[in-house]
GROMACS .gro file of C-alpha atoms in nm:
model
  249
    1MET     CA    1  -0.052   5.986  -2.325
    2GLY     CA    2  -0.252   5.764  -2.092
    3THR     CA    3  -0.128   5.652  -1.756
    4ALA     CA    4  -0.004   5.296  -1.764
    5LYS     CA    5  -0.208   5.059  -1.553
    6PRO     CA    6  -0.016   4.861  -1.294
    7ALA     CA    7   0.024   4.497  -1.384
    8ALA     CA    8  -0.220   4.269  -1.209
    9ARG     CA    9  -0.058   4.071  -0.932
   10LYS     CA   10  -0.066   3.699  -0.978
   11SER     CA   11  -0.210   3.512  -0.688
   12PRO     CA   12   0.043   3.268  -0.548
   13SER     CA   13  -0.016   2.901  -0.617
   14LYS     CA   14  -0.170   2.715  -0.330
   15ARG     CA   15   0.087   2.489  -0.172
   16ALA     CA   16   0.000   2.149  -0.038
   17PRO     CA   17   0.031   2.130   0.341
   18ALA     CA   18   0.364   2.000   0.464
   19ARG     CA   19   0.360   1.639   0.571
   20ARG     CA   20   0.418   1.592   0.941
   21ARG     CA   21   0.695   1.361   1.047
   22PRO     CA   22   0.707   1.207   1.395
   23ARG     CA   23   0.971   1.357   1.619
   24LYS     CA   24   1.239   1.138   1.765
   25ALA     CA   25   1.098   0.989   2.084
   26LYS     CA   26   1.278   0.944   2.411
   27ALA     CA   27   1.468   0.615   2.417
   28LEU     CA   28   1.274   0.318   2.558
   29SER     CA   29   0.957   0.525   2.599
   30ARG     CA   30   0.709   0.342   2.377
   31GLY     CA   31   0.561   0.001   2.313
   32LEU     CA   32   0.616  -0.334   2.480
   33THR     CA   33   0.918  -0.502   2.629
   34ALA     CA   34   1.031  -0.830   2.477
   35GLY     CA   35   0.860  -1.027   2.752
   36GLU     CA   36   0.535  -0.834   2.713
   37CYS     CA   37   0.513  -0.940   2.348
   38ARG     CA   38   0.433  -1.295   2.454
   39LEU     CA   39   0.087  -1.400   2.337
   40ASP     CA   40  -0.037  -1.740   2.447
   41THR     CA   41  -0.392  -1.727   2.311
   42LEU     CA   42  -0.572  -1.548   2.029
   43ALA     CA   43  -0.923  -1.406   2.041
   44GLY     CA   44  -1.175  -1.250   1.803
   45ASP     CA   45  -1.054  -1.174   1.451
   46ALA     CA   46  -0.704  -1.301   1.527
   47ASN     CA   47  -0.839  -1.642   1.625
   48ASP     CA   48  -1.052  -1.652   1.308
   49VAL     CA   49  -0.741  -1.580   1.099
   50LYS     CA   50  -0.552  -1.859   1.277
   51ALA     CA   51  -0.834  -2.100   1.192
   52ARG     CA   52  -0.827  -1.991   0.826
   53ILE     CA   53  -0.451  -2.050   0.807
   54GLU     CA   54  -0.495  -2.405   0.936
   55ASN     CA   55  -0.805  -2.477   0.727
   56GLU     CA   56  -0.626  -2.373   0.408
   57GLY     CA   57  -0.327  -2.597   0.467
   58GLY     CA   58  -0.097  -2.350   0.642
   59PHE     CA   59   0.108  -2.404   0.955
   60VAL     CA   60   0.104  -2.159   1.246
   61LEU     CA   61   0.454  -2.113   1.385
   62GLY     CA   62   0.347  -1.887   1.670
   63CYS     CA   63   0.191  -1.556   1.760
   64TYR     CA   64   0.298  -1.242   1.943
   65ASN     CA   65   0.198  -0.886   2.017
   66ASP     CA   66   0.375  -0.641   1.791
   67PRO     CA   67   0.624  -0.450   2.010
   68LEU     CA   68   0.531  -0.110   1.867
   69GLY     CA   69   0.157  -0.115   1.798
   70LYS     CA   70   0.066  -0.392   2.046
   71GLN     CA   71  -0.140  -0.566   1.776
   72PRO     CA   72  -0.147  -0.947   1.742
   73VAL     CA   73   0.063  -1.094   1.461
   74ILE     CA   74   0.070  -1.458   1.351
   75ALA     CA   75   0.389  -1.610   1.213
   76ALA     CA   76   0.296  -1.882   0.966
   77VAL     CA   77   0.400  -2.088   0.667
   78LEU     CA   78   0.137  -2.060   0.394
   79PRO     CA   79   0.082  -2.280   0.087
   80ILE     CA   80   0.215  -2.071  -0.198
   81GLU     CA   81  -0.102  -2.129  -0.403
   82ALA     CA   82  -0.312  -1.980  -0.119
   83ILE     CA   83  -0.162  -1.632  -0.143
   84GLU     CA   84  -0.187  -1.362  -0.408
   85PRO     CA   85  -0.076  -0.998  -0.428
   86THR     CA   86  -0.343  -0.741  -0.353
   87PRO     CA   87  -0.533  -0.662  -0.675
   88PHE     CA   88  -0.442  -0.293  -0.656
   89GLN     CA   89  -0.066  -0.352  -0.627
   90ARG     CA   90   0.175  -0.218  -0.888
   91ASP     CA   91   0.264  -0.424  -1.194
   92LEU     CA   92   0.521  -0.699  -1.160
   93SER     CA   93   0.877  -0.613  -1.263
   94GLN     CA   94   1.011  -0.911  -1.454
   95ALA     CA   95   1.372  -0.802  -1.405
   96HIS     CA   96   1.332  -0.744  -1.031
   97HIS     CA   97   1.162  -1.072  -0.943
   98ARG     CA   98   1.412  -1.268  -1.154
   99ARG     CA   99   1.702  -1.103  -0.970
  100LEU     CA  100   1.538  -1.192  -0.639
  101ALA     CA  101   1.492  -1.551  -0.754
  102ASP     CA  102   1.861  -1.570  -0.845
  103VAL     CA  103   1.967  -1.441  -0.501
  104LEU     CA  104   1.729  -1.676  -0.319
  105ASP     CA  105   1.854  -1.968  -0.525
  106ARG     CA  106   2.215  -1.889  -0.434
  107THR     CA  107   2.147  -1.840  -0.061
  108GLY     CA  108   1.918  -2.140  -0.046
  109MET     CA  109   1.700  -1.976   0.219
  110PHE     CA  110   1.399  -1.743   0.232
  111LEU     CA  111   1.465  -1.509   0.525
  112ASP     CA  112   1.235  -1.214   0.456
  113PRO     CA  113   0.874  -1.314   0.535
  114ILE     CA  114   0.603  -1.141   0.340
  115ILE     CA  115   0.318  -0.959   0.514
  116ALA     CA  116  -0.023  -1.116   0.459
  117VAL     CA  117  -0.388  -1.047   0.541
  118SER     CA  118  -0.701  -1.252   0.487
  119ALA     CA  119  -0.850  -1.209   0.140
  120PRO     CA  120  -1.223  -1.121   0.123
  121GLU     CA  121  -1.345  -1.473   0.039
  122LYS     CA  122  -1.066  -1.728   0.072
  123GLY     CA  123  -0.689  -1.738   0.084
  124PHE     CA  124  -0.460  -1.449   0.163
  125TRP     CA  125  -0.334  -1.125   0.010
  126THR     CA  126   0.014  -0.982   0.043
  127PRO     CA  127   0.028  -0.602   0.024
  128ASN     CA  128   0.404  -0.571  -0.011
  129GLY     CA  129   0.546  -0.908  -0.115
  130ARG     CA  130   0.458  -0.950  -0.481
  131HIS     CA  131   0.815  -0.976  -0.608
  132ARG     CA  132   0.926  -1.213  -0.331
  133LEU     CA  133   0.617  -1.426  -0.391
  134GLU     CA  134   0.682  -1.447  -0.765
  135ALA     CA  135   1.052  -1.516  -0.706
  136MET     CA  136   0.960  -1.812  -0.486
  137ARG     CA  137   0.713  -1.935  -0.747
  138ARG     CA  138   0.982  -1.906  -1.012
  139LEU     CA  139   1.198  -2.136  -0.800
  140GLY     CA  140   0.913  -2.386  -0.767
  141ALA     CA  141   0.859  -2.333  -0.393
  142LYS     CA  142   0.563  -2.507  -0.232
  143ALA     CA  143   0.519  -2.271   0.063
  144ILE     CA  144   0.628  -1.930   0.189
  145THR     CA  145   0.675  -1.779   0.534
  146ALA     CA  146   0.452  -1.488   0.626
  147LEU     CA  147   0.361  -1.252   0.906
  148VAL     CA  148  -0.018  -1.264   0.897
  149VAL     CA  149  -0.185  -0.951   1.033
  150PRO     CA  150  -0.549  -0.987   1.144
  151LYS     CA  151  -0.601  -0.614   1.086
  152ARG     CA  152  -0.707  -0.609   0.718
  153GLU     CA  153  -0.656  -0.233   0.678
  154ILE     CA  154  -0.286  -0.304   0.644
  155ALA     CA  155  -0.360  -0.414   0.286
  156TRP     CA  156  -0.416  -0.052   0.180
  157GLN     CA  157  -0.097   0.076   0.338
  158ILE     CA  158   0.118  -0.045   0.049
  159LEU     CA  159   0.295   0.283  -0.018
  160ALA     CA  160   0.410   0.313   0.342
  161LEU     CA  161   0.504  -0.055   0.366
  162ASN     CA  162   0.702  -0.090   0.046
  163THR     CA  163   1.041  -0.245   0.114
  164GLU     CA  164   1.114  -0.432  -0.207
  165LYS     CA  165   1.162  -0.171  -0.476
  166ALA     CA  166   1.126   0.206  -0.459
  167HIS     CA  167   0.809   0.341  -0.618
  168ASN     CA  168   0.841   0.594  -0.896
  169LEU     CA  169   0.560   0.838  -0.971
  170ARG     CA  170   0.394   0.603  -1.219
  171ASP     CA  171   0.400   0.310  -0.972
  172LYS     CA  172   0.261   0.520  -0.688
  173SER     CA  173  -0.012   0.675  -0.900
  174LEU     CA  174  -0.134   0.347  -1.046
  175GLU     CA  175  -0.140   0.183  -0.703
  176VAL     CA  176  -0.330   0.475  -0.553
  177ILE     CA  177  -0.606   0.471  -0.815
  178ARG     CA  178  -0.641   0.093  -0.773
  179ILE     CA  179  -0.655   0.129  -0.395
  180TYR     CA  180  -0.910   0.408  -0.441
  181ARG     CA  181  -1.149   0.186  -0.635
  182ASN     CA  182  -1.105  -0.100  -0.390
  183LEU     CA  183  -1.185   0.130  -0.099
  184ILE     CA  184  -1.506   0.236  -0.276
  185ASP     CA  185  -1.603  -0.131  -0.305
  186GLU     CA  186  -1.525  -0.186   0.064
  187ASP     CA  187  -1.710   0.115   0.205
  188GLN     CA  188  -1.874   0.380  -0.013
  189GLY     CA  189  -1.966   0.588   0.291
  190LYS     CA  190  -1.611   0.697   0.369
  191SER     CA  191  -1.484   1.035   0.257
  192GLU     CA  192  -1.154   1.089   0.082
  193LYS     CA  193  -1.015   1.249   0.399
  194ASP     CA  194  -1.105   0.936   0.596
  195VAL     CA  195  -0.866   0.727   0.385
  196ALA     CA  196  -0.599   0.992   0.317
  197PHE     CA  197  -0.330   0.785   0.489
  198TYR     CA  198  -0.369   0.506   0.234
  199LEU     CA  199  -0.352   0.744  -0.065
  200GLU     CA  200  -0.056   0.957   0.054
  201GLU     CA  201  -0.114   1.248  -0.188
  202PRO     CA  202  -0.444   1.355  -0.354
  203SER     CA  203  -0.266   1.425  -0.682
  204TYR     CA  204  -0.170   1.057  -0.717
  205ALA     CA  205  -0.533   0.962  -0.788
  206THR     CA  206  -0.548   1.210  -1.077
  207MET     CA  207  -0.208   1.101  -1.207
  208GLY     CA  208  -0.312   0.736  -1.184
  209LEU     CA  209  -0.610   0.798  -1.409
  210CYS     CA  210  -0.381   0.971  -1.658
  211TYR     CA  211  -0.136   0.679  -1.657
  212GLU     CA  212  -0.422   0.434  -1.714
  213LYS     CA  213  -0.523   0.625  -2.025
  214ASN     CA  214  -0.166   0.669  -2.146
  215PRO     CA  215   0.114   0.453  -1.997
  216ARG     CA  216   0.368   0.698  -2.143
  217PHE     CA  217   0.207   1.000  -1.980
  218SER     CA  218   0.469   1.253  -1.863
  219GLY     CA  219   0.343   1.269  -1.507
  220ALA     CA  220   0.651   1.436  -1.364
  221VAL     CA  221   0.576   1.744  -1.576
  222TYR     CA  222   0.224   1.787  -1.435
  223ASN     CA  223   0.229   1.636  -1.085
  224SER     CA  224   0.385   1.934  -0.906
  225PHE     CA  225   0.118   2.161  -1.056
  226VAL     CA  226  -0.172   1.925  -0.978
  227ARG     CA  227  -0.036   1.869  -0.627
  228ARG     CA  228  -0.053   2.242  -0.554
  229LEU     CA  229  -0.415   2.263  -0.664
  230THR     CA  230  -0.563   1.954  -0.501
  231GLU     CA  231  -0.632   1.850  -0.146
  232PHE     CA  232  -0.820   1.562   0.011
  233SER     CA  233  -1.195   1.611  -0.010
  234ASP     CA  234  -1.472   1.577   0.249
  235GLN     CA  235  -1.688   1.420  -0.021
  236ALA     CA  236  -1.768   1.051  -0.036
  237LEU     CA  237  -1.508   0.852  -0.228
  238ALA     CA  238  -1.723   0.784  -0.534
  239LYS     CA  239  -1.806   1.153  -0.574
  240ALA     CA  240  -1.447   1.263  -0.509
  241LEU     CA  241  -1.328   1.016  -0.773
  242ARG     CA  242  -1.544   1.191  -1.033
  243GLY     CA  243  -1.352   1.510  -0.954
  244HIS     CA  244  -1.022   1.335  -1.022
  245GLU     CA  245  -1.165   1.194  -1.345
  246LYS     CA  246  -1.262   1.543  -1.458
  247ARG     CA  247  -0.914   1.679  -1.382
  248SER     CA  248  -0.751   1.394  -1.573
  249GLU     CA  249  -0.940   1.470  -1.897
   0.00000   0.00000   0.00000
């Protein structure tokens, strides 16, 4: 009778690195005081954005330095036809924007300005205000209040900025793959690691490709597995995307 061979040990699955969260800071230790947020004049890109607002029929209400990041922000009223959601944003929820329109109609006021950035050619994009924008359009509004940020990179920070409606896995994944392609168009030289903040998790790009092929894809079944096996790459975005495409097949 032969000696039984010991069972081969399975190598543990590689876990994705834990996401770091900022620790609670000491009270009153960061940023600007209320008085320091005053901004009387704009320069550089911020002044160019102010000129675009006025040239496209908008009205500048004022400007200030953001109290946390110390970046200039322009408060403005924009013509509603001059602003569109970012092209990589999640699909519009008919039910959600209709509910918002109903609430806005009853209150009679729009008190939650959208965030906006300059679009590549003309007009403006909102990275996190699609449902509010469509709700105002549904009500026939002519203009909408916005906080216009001269720093265009904010457009890709949708997942972090979302305040309207919680993203599910499908929403996140589809937005990430759309952001991914837009980032390739903007700058092909960047690596996947360079833009990791905008993508949140590397597995979302793979899942997004799967959802594009099959809207009923059961992503929740596979995402935890894919997440353990993928990490952000040092490769250029276009090349890294081909890796995601291969995994999604």
